[in-house]
Tab-separated table of C-alpha atoms and ligand atoms in Angstrom:
chain	number	residue	atom	x	y	z
R	1	UNK	CA	-14.865	34.065	-9.927
R	2	UNK	CA	-11.831	36.291	-9.923
R	3	UNK	CA	-10.273	35.260	-6.675
R	4	UNK	CA	-11.023	34.021	-3.220
R	5	UNK	CA	-10.275	31.429	-0.641
R	6	UNK	CA	-11.079	27.787	-1.196
R	7	UNK	CA	-11.927	27.149	2.384
R	8	UNK	CA	-14.654	28.828	4.278
R	9	UNK	CA	-16.351	26.080	6.127
R	10	UNK	CA	-19.116	25.700	3.573
R	11	UNK	CA	-18.704	21.936	3.902
R	12	UNK	CA	-18.307	22.021	7.659
R	13	UNK	CA	-21.782	20.776	8.513
R	14	UNK	CA	-22.045	18.027	5.948
R	15	UNK	CA	-21.186	14.455	6.899
R	16	UNK	CA	-17.656	13.663	5.856
R	17	UNK	CA	-17.238	11.879	2.524
R	18	UNK	CA	-13.754	10.939	1.350
R	19	UNK	CA	-12.625	9.006	-1.687
R	20	UNK	CA	-9.672	7.130	-3.031
R	21	UNK	CA	-9.395	7.599	-6.789
R	22	UNK	CA	-6.681	5.378	-8.272
R	23	UNK	CA	-5.821	5.363	-11.969
R	24	UNK	CA	-5.708	1.666	-12.880
R	25	UNK	CA	-2.577	1.841	-14.968
R	26	UNK	CA	-0.534	-0.327	-12.608
R	27	UNK	CA	-0.638	-2.151	-9.302
R	28	UNK	CA	-1.687	-0.605	-5.988
R	29	UNK	CA	1.626	0.843	-4.913
R	30	UNK	CA	2.648	1.792	-1.434
R	31	UNK	CA	1.869	5.507	-1.878
R	32	UNK	CA	-1.594	4.763	-3.216
R	33	UNK	CA	-2.275	2.386	-0.351
R	34	UNK	CA	-1.338	5.088	2.132
R	35	UNK	CA	-3.617	7.614	0.420
R	36	UNK	CA	-6.431	5.076	0.627
R	37	UNK	CA	-5.640	4.483	4.287
R	38	UNK	CA	-5.714	8.177	5.195
R	39	UNK	CA	-9.035	8.602	3.390
R	40	UNK	CA	-10.475	5.554	5.110
R	41	UNK	CA	-9.260	6.685	8.525
R	42	UNK	CA	-10.511	10.212	8.121
R	43	UNK	CA	-13.967	8.979	7.166
R	44	UNK	CA	-14.065	6.431	9.992
R	45	UNK	CA	-12.839	8.940	12.555
R	46	UNK	CA	-15.655	11.312	11.619
R	47	UNK	CA	-18.297	8.627	11.178
R	48	UNK	CA	-18.460	9.473	7.474
R	49	UNK	CA	-18.215	7.589	4.215
R	50	UNK	CA	-15.190	6.430	2.271
R	51	UNK	CA	-15.724	5.852	-1.444
R	52	UNK	CA	-13.709	4.412	-4.297
R	53	UNK	CA	-13.474	5.772	-7.800
R	54	UNK	CA	-11.594	4.050	-10.573
R	55	UNK	CA	-10.144	6.741	-12.835
R	56	UNK	CA	-10.100	4.660	-15.966
R	57	UNK	CA	-10.407	7.390	-18.568
R	58	UNK	CA	-7.001	6.603	-20.009
R	59	UNK	CA	-8.317	3.814	-22.193
R	60	UNK	CA	-4.930	2.757	-23.428
R	61	UNK	CA	-3.161	2.420	-20.100
R	62	UNK	CA	-6.064	1.305	-17.897
R	63	UNK	CA	-6.277	-2.466	-17.607
R	64	UNK	CA	-8.627	-4.968	-16.026
R	65	UNK	CA	-5.633	-6.618	-14.359
R	66	UNK	CA	-4.696	-3.344	-12.693
R	67	UNK	CA	-8.267	-2.780	-11.505
R	68	UNK	CA	-8.334	-6.295	-10.032
R	69	UNK	CA	-4.925	-5.825	-8.404
R	70	UNK	CA	-6.028	-2.539	-6.830
R	71	UNK	CA	-9.247	-3.991	-5.418
R	72	UNK	CA	-7.392	-7.061	-4.264
R	73	UNK	CA	-4.785	-4.951	-2.445
R	74	UNK	CA	-7.428	-2.735	-0.881
R	75	UNK	CA	-9.464	-5.637	0.375
R	76	UNK	CA	-6.345	-7.315	1.758
R	77	UNK	CA	-5.679	-4.151	3.770
R	78	UNK	CA	-9.341	-3.916	4.801
R	79	UNK	CA	-9.844	-0.682	2.868
R	80	UNK	CA	-12.815	-1.561	0.692
R	81	UNK	CA	-15.135	1.288	-0.157
R	82	UNK	CA	-18.392	1.803	1.710
R	83	UNK	CA	-20.296	1.701	-1.580
R	84	UNK	CA	-19.707	-0.014	-4.916
R	85	UNK	CA	-16.897	1.772	-6.773
R	86	UNK	CA	-17.603	4.477	-9.310
R	87	UNK	CA	-15.982	3.988	-12.726
R	88	UNK	CA	-15.048	7.326	-14.191
R	89	UNK	CA	-15.137	6.406	-17.871
R	90	UNK	CA	-18.747	5.288	-17.584
R	91	UNK	CA	-19.639	8.838	-16.570
R	92	UNK	CA	-18.182	10.559	-19.665
R	93	UNK	CA	-21.585	11.727	-20.809
R	94	UNK	CA	-22.231	13.478	-17.517
R	95	UNK	CA	-18.826	15.138	-17.748
R	96	UNK	CA	-19.617	16.375	-21.238
R	97	UNK	CA	-22.949	17.751	-20.004
R	98	UNK	CA	-21.143	19.775	-17.364
R	99	UNK	CA	-18.794	21.107	-20.039
R	100	UNK	CA	-21.850	22.152	-22.041
R	101	UNK	CA	-23.269	23.913	-19.022
R	102	UNK	CA	-20.016	25.768	-18.426
R	103	UNK	CA	-20.122	26.830	-22.075
R	104	UNK	CA	-23.717	27.990	-21.774
R	105	UNK	CA	-22.899	30.139	-18.786
R	106	UNK	CA	-19.844	31.646	-20.401
R	107	UNK	CA	-17.344	30.065	-17.999
R	108	UNK	CA	-15.826	28.084	-20.831
R	109	UNK	CA	-15.372	28.641	-24.535
R	110	UNK	CA	-14.776	26.806	-27.735
R	111	UNK	CA	-11.198	27.245	-28.770
R	112	UNK	CA	-10.427	26.618	-32.436
R	113	UNK	CA	-6.681	27.085	-32.195
R	114	UNK	CA	-5.003	24.207	-33.958
R	115	UNK	CA	-2.153	22.187	-32.530
R	116	UNK	CA	0.149	23.740	-35.145
R	117	UNK	CA	-0.867	27.254	-34.174
R	118	UNK	CA	-0.245	26.485	-30.530
R	119	UNK	CA	3.135	24.940	-31.300
R	120	UNK	CA	4.127	28.032	-33.282
R	121	UNK	CA	3.154	30.330	-30.442
R	122	UNK	CA	4.973	28.178	-27.943
R	123	UNK	CA	8.109	28.292	-30.035
R	124	UNK	CA	7.872	32.040	-30.502
R	125	UNK	CA	7.585	32.522	-26.752
R	126	UNK	CA	10.619	30.343	-26.310
R	127	UNK	CA	12.606	32.354	-28.830
R	128	UNK	CA	11.595	35.556	-27.107
R	129	UNK	CA	12.464	33.997	-23.777
R	130	UNK	CA	9.102	34.668	-22.194
R	131	UNK	CA	6.888	32.131	-20.458
R	132	UNK	CA	4.300	30.634	-22.755
R	133	UNK	CA	0.697	31.100	-21.871
R	134	UNK	CA	-2.355	30.298	-23.894
R	135	UNK	CA	-3.964	33.548	-24.916
R	136	UNK	CA	-6.695	32.353	-27.166
R	137	UNK	CA	-8.513	34.934	-29.216
R	138	UNK	CA	-11.518	32.622	-28.905
R	139	UNK	CA	-11.825	33.353	-25.195
R	140	UNK	CA	-13.918	36.421	-25.773
R	141	UNK	CA	-15.416	35.529	-29.128
R	142	UNK	CA	-19.161	35.752	-29.320
R	143	UNK	CA	-20.687	32.245	-29.371
R	144	UNK	CA	-22.641	33.230	-32.468
R	145	UNK	CA	-19.318	33.325	-34.323
R	146	UNK	CA	-18.315	29.763	-33.333
R	147	UNK	CA	-17.943	27.713	-36.506
R	148	UNK	CA	-19.914	24.455	-36.516
R	149	UNK	CA	-17.772	22.696	-39.092
R	150	UNK	CA	-14.336	22.993	-37.512
R	151	UNK	CA	-12.745	20.982	-34.726
R	152	UNK	CA	-12.398	22.716	-31.366
R	153	UNK	CA	-11.587	22.011	-27.765
R	154	UNK	CA	-13.451	23.467	-24.801
R	155	UNK	CA	-11.316	25.553	-22.479
R	156	UNK	CA	-12.123	27.018	-19.097
R	157	UNK	CA	-11.927	30.784	-18.792
R	158	UNK	CA	-9.449	30.910	-15.965
R	159	UNK	CA	-9.378	34.165	-14.032
R	160	UNK	CA	-6.492	36.434	-15.042
R	161	UNK	CA	-6.467	38.829	-12.170
R	162	UNK	CA	-6.006	38.305	-8.460
R	163	UNK	CA	-4.979	35.175	-6.661
R	164	UNK	CA	-6.465	31.926	-5.475
R	165	UNK	CA	-5.931	30.526	-2.024
R	166	UNK	CA	-6.338	27.010	-0.706
R	167	UNK	CA	-6.330	26.433	3.028
R	168	UNK	CA	-4.887	22.972	2.717
R	169	UNK	CA	-5.312	20.753	5.773
R	170	UNK	CA	-1.762	19.476	5.381
R	171	UNK	CA	0.100	22.132	3.390
R	172	UNK	CA	-1.425	25.125	5.153
R	173	UNK	CA	-2.250	28.274	3.178
R	174	UNK	CA	-1.225	27.904	-0.445
R	175	UNK	CA	-1.580	30.921	-2.719
R	176	UNK	CA	-1.303	30.965	-6.488
R	177	UNK	CA	-1.456	34.010	-8.747
R	178	UNK	CA	-4.350	33.550	-11.120
R	179	UNK	CA	-2.135	34.718	-13.965
R	180	UNK	CA	-0.324	31.385	-13.571
R	181	UNK	CA	-3.411	29.344	-14.289
R	182	UNK	CA	-3.963	28.844	-18.004
R	183	UNK	CA	-7.166	28.284	-19.901
R	184	UNK	CA	-6.960	24.521	-19.604
R	185	UNK	CA	-8.918	22.097	-21.741
R	186	UNK	CA	-11.976	20.384	-20.288
R	187	UNK	CA	-13.274	18.726	-23.448
R	188	UNK	CA	-10.988	17.416	-26.192
R	189	UNK	CA	-11.688	17.878	-29.877
R	190	UNK	CA	-13.126	14.364	-30.041
R	191	UNK	CA	-15.647	15.380	-27.391
R	192	UNK	CA	-14.064	13.351	-24.581
R	193	UNK	CA	-13.723	14.997	-21.168
R	194	UNK	CA	-10.285	15.590	-19.679
R	195	UNK	CA	-9.152	14.219	-16.371
R	196	UNK	CA	-9.344	17.705	-14.820
R	197	UNK	CA	-13.050	17.991	-15.572
R	198	UNK	CA	-13.919	14.403	-14.697
R	199	UNK	CA	-12.370	14.617	-11.219
R	200	UNK	CA	-14.309	17.733	-10.292
R	201	UNK	CA	-17.635	16.483	-11.616
R	202	UNK	CA	-17.252	13.098	-9.947
R	203	UNK	CA	-16.176	14.533	-6.611
R	204	UNK	CA	-19.178	16.814	-6.677
R	205	UNK	CA	-21.645	14.141	-7.696
R	206	UNK	CA	-20.269	11.710	-5.117
R	207	UNK	CA	-20.701	14.359	-2.434
R	208	UNK	CA	-17.005	14.351	-1.561
R	209	UNK	CA	-16.304	16.808	1.257
R	210	UNK	CA	-12.602	16.068	1.751
R	211	UNK	CA	-10.110	15.480	-1.031
R	212	UNK	CA	-7.120	13.697	0.492
R	213	UNK	CA	-4.476	12.805	-2.097
R	214	UNK	CA	-0.812	13.036	-3.021
R	215	UNK	CA	0.699	16.519	-3.149
R	216	UNK	CA	1.567	15.958	-6.791
R	217	UNK	CA	-2.049	17.018	-7.334
R	218	UNK	CA	-1.782	20.345	-5.521
R	219	UNK	CA	-1.350	22.309	-8.754
R	220	UNK	CA	-4.362	20.590	-10.244
R	221	UNK	CA	-6.449	21.736	-7.303
R	222	UNK	CA	-6.170	25.339	-8.472
R	223	UNK	CA	-7.488	24.419	-11.900
R	224	UNK	CA	-10.203	22.345	-10.331
R	225	UNK	CA	-11.264	25.389	-8.325
R	226	UNK	CA	-11.933	27.253	-11.565
R	227	UNK	CA	-14.427	24.580	-12.599
R	228	UNK	CA	-15.999	24.409	-9.137
R	229	UNK	CA	-16.567	28.146	-9.135
R	230	UNK	CA	-17.904	28.087	-12.667
R	231	UNK	CA	-20.508	25.544	-11.572
R	232	UNK	CA	-21.074	27.264	-8.251
R	233	UNK	CA	-20.459	23.977	-6.481
R	234	UNK	CA	-19.296	23.556	-2.896
R	235	UNK	CA	-15.552	23.566	-2.615
R	236	UNK	CA	-14.247	20.546	-0.726
R	237	UNK	CA	-11.562	20.685	1.909
R	238	UNK	CA	-8.194	19.724	0.504
R	239	UNK	CA	-5.422	17.728	2.132
R	240	UNK	CA	-2.390	17.187	-0.091
R	241	UNK	CA	-0.198	14.570	1.501
R	242	UNK	CA	3.554	14.578	0.791
R	243	UNK	CA	4.849	11.732	-1.299
R	244	UNK	CA	6.847	8.865	0.120
R	245	UNK	CA	10.584	8.899	-0.439
R	246	UNK	CA	13.121	6.109	-0.207
R	247	UNK	CA	15.295	5.612	2.866
R	248	UNK	CA	17.996	7.718	1.156
R	249	UNK	CA	15.629	10.661	0.729
R	250	UNK	CA	15.371	10.294	-3.044
R	251	UNK	CA	12.050	9.918	-4.762
R	252	UNK	CA	10.684	6.446	-4.206
R	253	UNK	CA	11.518	3.964	-6.904
R	254	UNK	CA	11.419	0.193	-7.223
R	255	UNK	CA	14.867	0.027	-5.722
R	256	UNK	CA	13.474	1.611	-2.536
R	257	UNK	CA	10.556	-0.750	-2.276
R	258	UNK	CA	8.033	1.157	-4.412
R	259	UNK	CA	6.391	-2.123	-5.137
R	260	UNK	CA	2.845	-3.279	-5.446
R	261	UNK	CA	1.097	-4.100	-2.203
R	262	UNK	CA	0.818	-7.654	-3.525
R	263	UNK	CA	4.612	-7.931	-3.511
R	264	UNK	CA	4.714	-7.130	0.198
R	265	UNK	CA	2.098	-9.779	0.779
R	266	UNK	CA	3.282	-12.513	-1.571
R	267	UNK	CA	7.022	-12.110	-1.827
R	268	UNK	CA	7.956	-10.410	1.425
R	269	UNK	CA	5.425	-12.262	3.586
R	270	UNK	CA	4.073	-9.154	5.323
R	271	UNK	CA	0.798	-9.276	7.253
R	272	UNK	CA	-1.867	-6.721	6.301
R	273	UNK	CA	-2.119	-5.359	9.843
R	274	UNK	CA	1.634	-4.707	9.812
R	275	UNK	CA	1.505	-2.821	6.525
R	276	UNK	CA	-1.538	-0.920	7.790
R	277	UNK	CA	0.345	0.135	10.919
R	278	UNK	CA	3.477	0.952	8.949
R	279	UNK	CA	1.699	3.094	6.348
R	280	UNK	CA	-0.159	4.889	9.096
R	281	UNK	CA	3.096	5.889	10.754
R	282	UNK	CA	4.530	7.003	7.451
R	283	UNK	CA	3.871	10.700	7.635
R	284	UNK	CA	1.470	10.640	10.565
R	285	UNK	CA	2.204	10.143	14.225
R	286	UNK	CA	0.676	10.096	17.652
R	287	UNK	CA	3.426	10.931	20.107
R	288	UNK	CA	5.968	8.136	20.175
R	289	UNK	CA	3.454	5.373	19.622
R	290	UNK	CA	4.780	2.832	17.135
R	291	UNK	CA	2.306	-0.004	17.478
R	292	UNK	CA	-1.131	1.262	16.629
R	293	UNK	CA	-3.942	-1.068	15.679
R	294	UNK	CA	-6.964	-0.273	13.548
R	295	UNK	CA	-9.344	0.815	16.298
R	296	UNK	CA	-6.773	2.954	17.984
R	297	UNK	CA	-5.867	4.518	14.643
R	298	UNK	CA	-9.492	5.437	13.971
R	299	UNK	CA	-9.710	7.128	17.361
R	300	UNK	CA	-6.475	9.042	17.029
R	301	UNK	CA	-6.261	9.891	13.354
R	302	UNK	CA	-6.453	13.474	12.290
R	303	UNK	CA	-5.337	14.738	8.906
R	304	UNK	CA	-3.923	17.867	10.536
R	305	UNK	CA	-1.264	15.694	12.180
R	306	UNK	CA	0.134	14.598	8.828
R	307	UNK	CA	3.568	16.156	8.363
R	308	UNK	CA	4.433	18.494	5.517
R	309	UNK	CA	7.716	16.901	4.551
R	310	UNK	CA	8.043	13.652	2.633
R	311	UNK	CA	8.344	10.560	4.774
R	312	UNK	CA	11.010	7.936	4.202
R	313	UNK	CA	10.227	4.355	3.511
R	314	UNK	CA	12.201	1.962	5.683
R	315	UNK	CA	11.839	-1.736	4.956
R	316	UNK	CA	13.605	-2.808	8.159
R	317	UNK	CA	11.039	-0.893	10.206
R	318	UNK	CA	8.206	-2.548	8.337
R	319	UNK	CA	9.769	-5.955	8.977
R	320	UNK	CA	10.140	-5.213	12.686
R	321	UNK	CA	6.510	-4.240	12.928
R	322	UNK	CA	5.644	-7.364	11.001
R	323	UNK	CA	7.528	-9.457	13.543
R	324	UNK	CA	5.424	-7.892	16.260
R	325	UNK	CA	2.181	-8.661	14.448
R	326	UNK	CA	3.297	-12.218	13.708
R	327	UNK	CA	3.724	-12.836	17.404
R	328	UNK	CA	0.262	-11.418	18.067
R	329	UNK	CA	-1.390	-13.334	15.257
R	330	UNK	CA	-3.550	-16.398	15.686
R	331	UNK	CA	-1.532	-19.573	15.131
R	332	UNK	CA	-4.043	-21.353	12.924
R	333	UNK	CA	-4.298	-18.275	10.709
R	334	UNK	CA	-0.524	-18.125	10.373
R	335	UNK	CA	-0.385	-21.833	9.595
R	336	UNK	CA	-2.876	-21.207	6.793
R	337	UNK	CA	-0.719	-18.416	5.401
R	338	UNK	CA	2.528	-20.383	5.672
R	339	UNK	CA	1.087	-23.610	4.215
R	340	UNK	CA	1.451	-22.690	0.545
R	341	UNK	CA	4.975	-21.430	1.115
R	342	UNK	CA	6.077	-24.947	2.056
R	343	UNK	CA	7.153	-27.533	-0.423
R	344	UNK	CA	5.255	-30.812	-0.425
R	345	UNK	CA	2.514	-31.785	1.978
R	346	UNK	CA	2.305	-30.135	5.340
R	347	UNK	CA	-0.001	-31.027	8.178
R	348	UNK	CA	-1.936	-27.893	9.184
R	349	UNK	CA	-2.409	-29.082	12.769
R	350	UNK	CA	1.265	-29.709	13.288
R	351	UNK	CA	2.075	-26.373	11.676
R	352	UNK	CA	-0.366	-24.641	14.009
R	353	UNK	CA	1.122	-26.350	17.049
R	354	UNK	CA	4.595	-25.331	15.942
R	355	UNK	CA	3.699	-21.640	15.483
R	356	UNK	CA	4.301	-20.473	19.051
R	357	UNK	CA	7.940	-21.562	18.883
R	358	UNK	CA	8.468	-20.651	15.233
R	359	UNK	CA	7.213	-17.101	15.444
R	360	UNK	CA	9.419	-16.009	18.294
R	361	UNK	CA	12.163	-14.770	16.020
R	362	UNK	CA	10.433	-14.570	12.637
R	363	UNK	CA	10.109	-11.277	10.754
R	364	UNK	CA	7.880	-12.493	7.992
R	365	UNK	CA	5.993	-15.461	6.610
R	366	UNK	CA	9.054	-16.614	4.692
R	367	UNK	CA	10.989	-16.910	7.945
R	368	UNK	CA	8.135	-18.952	9.355
R	369	UNK	CA	8.073	-21.231	6.315
R	370	UNK	CA	11.813	-21.664	6.447
R	371	UNK	CA	11.664	-22.415	10.156
R	372	UNK	CA	8.837	-24.922	9.677
R	373	UNK	CA	10.356	-26.822	6.776
R	374	UNK	CA	12.145	-29.387	8.973
R	375	UNK	CA	8.820	-30.538	10.424
R	376	UNK	CA	7.715	-31.905	7.074
R	377	UNK	CA	11.066	-32.964	5.655
R	378	UNK	CA	11.273	-36.546	4.443
R	379	UNK	CA	13.918	-38.987	5.613
R	380	UNK	CA	16.792	-39.159	4.852
R	381	UNK	CA	16.946	-35.508	5.843
R	382	UNK	CA	18.954	-33.135	3.701
R	383	UNK	CA	21.728	-31.699	5.879
R	384	UNK	CA	23.234	-28.258	5.690
R	385	UNK	CA	26.997	-28.258	5.499
R	386	UNK	CA	27.235	-26.979	9.052
R	387	UNK	CA	24.890	-29.649	10.363
R	388	UNK	CA	26.865	-32.289	8.533
R	389	UNK	CA	30.005	-30.922	10.177
R	390	UNK	CA	28.511	-31.477	13.610
R	391	UNK	CA	27.887	-35.148	12.960
R	392	UNK	CA	31.358	-36.423	13.819
R	393	UNK	CA	31.971	-40.064	14.786
R	394	UNK	CA	31.830	-39.019	18.402
R	395	UNK	CA	28.568	-37.193	17.866
R	396	UNK	CA	27.076	-40.209	16.053
R	397	UNK	CA	28.011	-42.340	19.008
R	398	UNK	CA	26.210	-39.957	21.292
R	399	UNK	CA	23.178	-40.024	19.067
R	400	UNK	CA	23.114	-43.809	19.481
R	401	UNK	CA	23.124	-43.371	23.230
R	402	UNK	CA	20.416	-40.714	23.043
R	403	UNK	CA	18.354	-43.030	20.901
R	404	UNK	CA	18.601	-45.782	23.464
R	405	UNK	CA	17.735	-43.463	26.275
R	406	UNK	CA	14.779	-41.786	24.597
R	407	UNK	CA	13.354	-45.083	23.393
R	408	UNK	CA	12.602	-45.754	27.020
R	409	UNK	CA	10.930	-42.393	27.565
R	410	UNK	CA	7.421	-43.242	28.618
R	411	UNK	CA	5.794	-39.833	28.262
R	412	UNK	CA	6.913	-37.862	25.278
R	413	UNK	CA	6.472	-34.367	26.637
R	414	UNK	CA	8.573	-31.262	27.204
R	415	UNK	CA	9.247	-31.773	30.910
R	416	UNK	CA	9.979	-35.489	30.655
R	417	UNK	CA	12.329	-35.112	27.695
R	418	UNK	CA	14.143	-32.200	29.240
R	419	UNK	CA	14.640	-33.997	32.547
R	420	UNK	CA	15.788	-37.118	30.745
R	421	UNK	CA	18.387	-35.467	28.528
R	422	UNK	CA	19.660	-33.247	31.302
R	423	UNK	CA	20.136	-36.265	33.522
R	424	UNK	CA	21.927	-38.025	30.703
R	425	UNK	CA	24.277	-35.064	30.165
R	426	UNK	CA	25.073	-35.056	33.859
R	427	UNK	CA	25.749	-38.760	33.943
R	428	UNK	CA	28.100	-38.418	30.978
R	429	UNK	CA	29.613	-35.299	32.525
R	430	UNK	CA	28.917	-33.376	29.352
R	431	UNK	CA	27.360	-29.987	28.782
R	432	UNK	CA	23.819	-30.301	27.442
R	433	UNK	CA	25.006	-28.660	24.231
R	434	UNK	CA	27.195	-31.658	23.401
R	435	UNK	CA	24.024	-33.714	23.185
R	436	UNK	CA	21.723	-31.019	21.854
R	437	UNK	CA	23.921	-30.013	18.921
R	438	UNK	CA	24.110	-33.345	17.121
R	439	UNK	CA	20.537	-34.011	18.125
R	440	UNK	CA	19.444	-30.793	16.443
R	441	UNK	CA	21.379	-31.690	13.326
R	442	UNK	CA	19.803	-35.151	13.217
R	443	UNK	CA	16.271	-33.871	13.862
R	444	UNK	CA	16.261	-30.790	11.648
R	445	UNK	CA	19.212	-31.070	9.269
R	446	UNK	CA	20.251	-27.624	10.507
R	447	UNK	CA	22.230	-25.959	13.235
R	448	UNK	CA	19.515	-23.498	14.243
R	449	UNK	CA	15.974	-24.395	15.172
R	450	UNK	CA	13.464	-23.843	17.941
R	451	UNK	CA	14.466	-25.265	21.326
R	452	UNK	CA	15.515	-28.883	21.055
R	453	UNK	CA	12.816	-30.187	23.423
R	454	UNK	CA	10.165	-28.318	21.441
R	455	UNK	CA	11.521	-29.948	18.312
R	456	UNK	CA	11.306	-33.428	19.873
R	457	UNK	CA	7.746	-32.842	21.045
R	458	UNK	CA	6.594	-31.408	17.711
R	459	UNK	CA	8.103	-34.261	15.705
R	460	UNK	CA	6.719	-36.862	18.095
R	461	UNK	CA	8.295	-40.053	19.372
R	462	UNK	CA	8.268	-42.116	16.230
R	463	UNK	CA	9.609	-39.526	13.827
R	464	UNK	CA	12.182	-38.232	16.321
R	465	UNK	CA	13.570	-41.675	17.031
R	466	UNK	CA	13.671	-42.502	13.338
R	467	UNK	CA	15.579	-39.306	12.526
R	468	UNK	CA	18.031	-39.918	15.358
R	469	UNK	CA	18.538	-43.510	14.298
R	470	UNK	CA	19.207	-42.386	10.735
R	471	UNK	CA	22.256	-40.417	11.924
R	472	UNK	CA	23.319	-42.588	14.874
R	473	UNK	CA	26.323	-44.838	14.740
R	474	UNK	CA	24.255	-47.961	14.247
R	475	UNK	CA	22.239	-49.263	11.331
R	476	UNK	CA	18.845	-47.572	11.320
R	477	UNK	CA	16.059	-49.691	12.801
R	478	UNK	CA	18.326	-51.931	14.866
R	479	UNK	CA	18.391	-51.885	18.632
R	480	UNK	CA	20.807	-49.294	19.989
T	1	LIG	N1	-6.292	9.317	-10.274
T	1	LIG	C1	-5.332	10.158	-9.624
T	1	LIG	C2	-4.102	9.349	-9.300
T	1	LIG	O1	-4.147	8.140	-9.298
T	1	LIG	C3	-5.859	10.744	-8.337
T	1	LIG	C4	-6.724	11.905	-8.578
T	1	LIG	C5	-7.245	12.546	-7.325
T	1	LIG	O2	-7.114	11.964	-6.236
T	1	LIG	O3	-7.837	13.600	-7.467
T	1	LIG	O4	-3.072	9.926	-9.061
């Protein structure tokens, strides 16, 4: 196991199995979601399997809430695993067994160096200005000399000569001198397996053929190779995907939108298909195509087309895509999503009927809710300052005339109302705007809204006339 290449096509014939392996120490963030997406797509594209593994071995930082949030985010994006998830901690015994096997075959050893001894050596190396490297005298000790009554850790015997190569599907050929890989710990002194061991054992046992993950794990891959070779297990293909950076090129932080997927859904009102499309385009492309739906993505996706440099997160782009998907979305579905963003009671049928005109300019569900609010507002309508400003004495007089005119409107529909008001504007020798502006203020309490005839139709005769009367220059309810 001195050196060699990690690729070699040994997994080439096997059906593709990918996995997403989040550590449940926080929400499902945007980078994790993209890793999940790439794994899902790769498996779908090759007709393989996509599995989930919860890496919950950090017992202090792993929480049930985080696990729930991750599953919730994945299912919202339609990235559930093809099989029930594997929980890593539950497999500790199996991990320990593999450590025992590595010990038996001489690929690992018990190291009795104490933390103090290691600290001393580290400090000495520092003083002598040479890189510290664990050179344990226990590496070559005969197992018959291993004390039974002293604490120890189990370390891998990493090769010291030669180099290791990974033909990474994204990073290309990556070579590391074996002298740089230390004898890392696989079993702690309390007998618990380390993350490094657990990942390798689980990937093997789950039959993972392709490890697609963030490139912050590239260094780990070389350690993981040492274990794989020790066990004589198949080496998976690796694809280390560059991390996501903020729009300014700096590492992604909260300020850049490194938020939980749930924040995009709940606070920013993003649709899952929009985030799916956005994440897909973040680091992967197919020509100049911007709008790519799920099926198309499955057909086109190839991990080799993922770029090597970090991609930049751009909220405005995500919002634009979201606007596109809002316009494509089913109106009743959108009404359902907007419903709980509205204050008070809202009629789902009316909301659904309003969607075609509301979604024209909306970027997100909040825009839709804001745009829909006037439909369900109670009289007397709250007026924005601008709307109030439009309601001059002259305008109130016109509203009275409009009220009279529309009261006689026999069919309350788009064409009839439009013809009626246009005729009225002509008769009064006024631009339509002079009627539409105060009318909009009276009907919506605002100065922007969907087209005024749409507003009249959506509100219906009774409510429209009542709102106009409330602002017209006559006492409400009296004949005008
Ligand atoms: N649990 C690791 C993480 O959340 C991923 C490990 C892996 O994909 O190998 O970063």
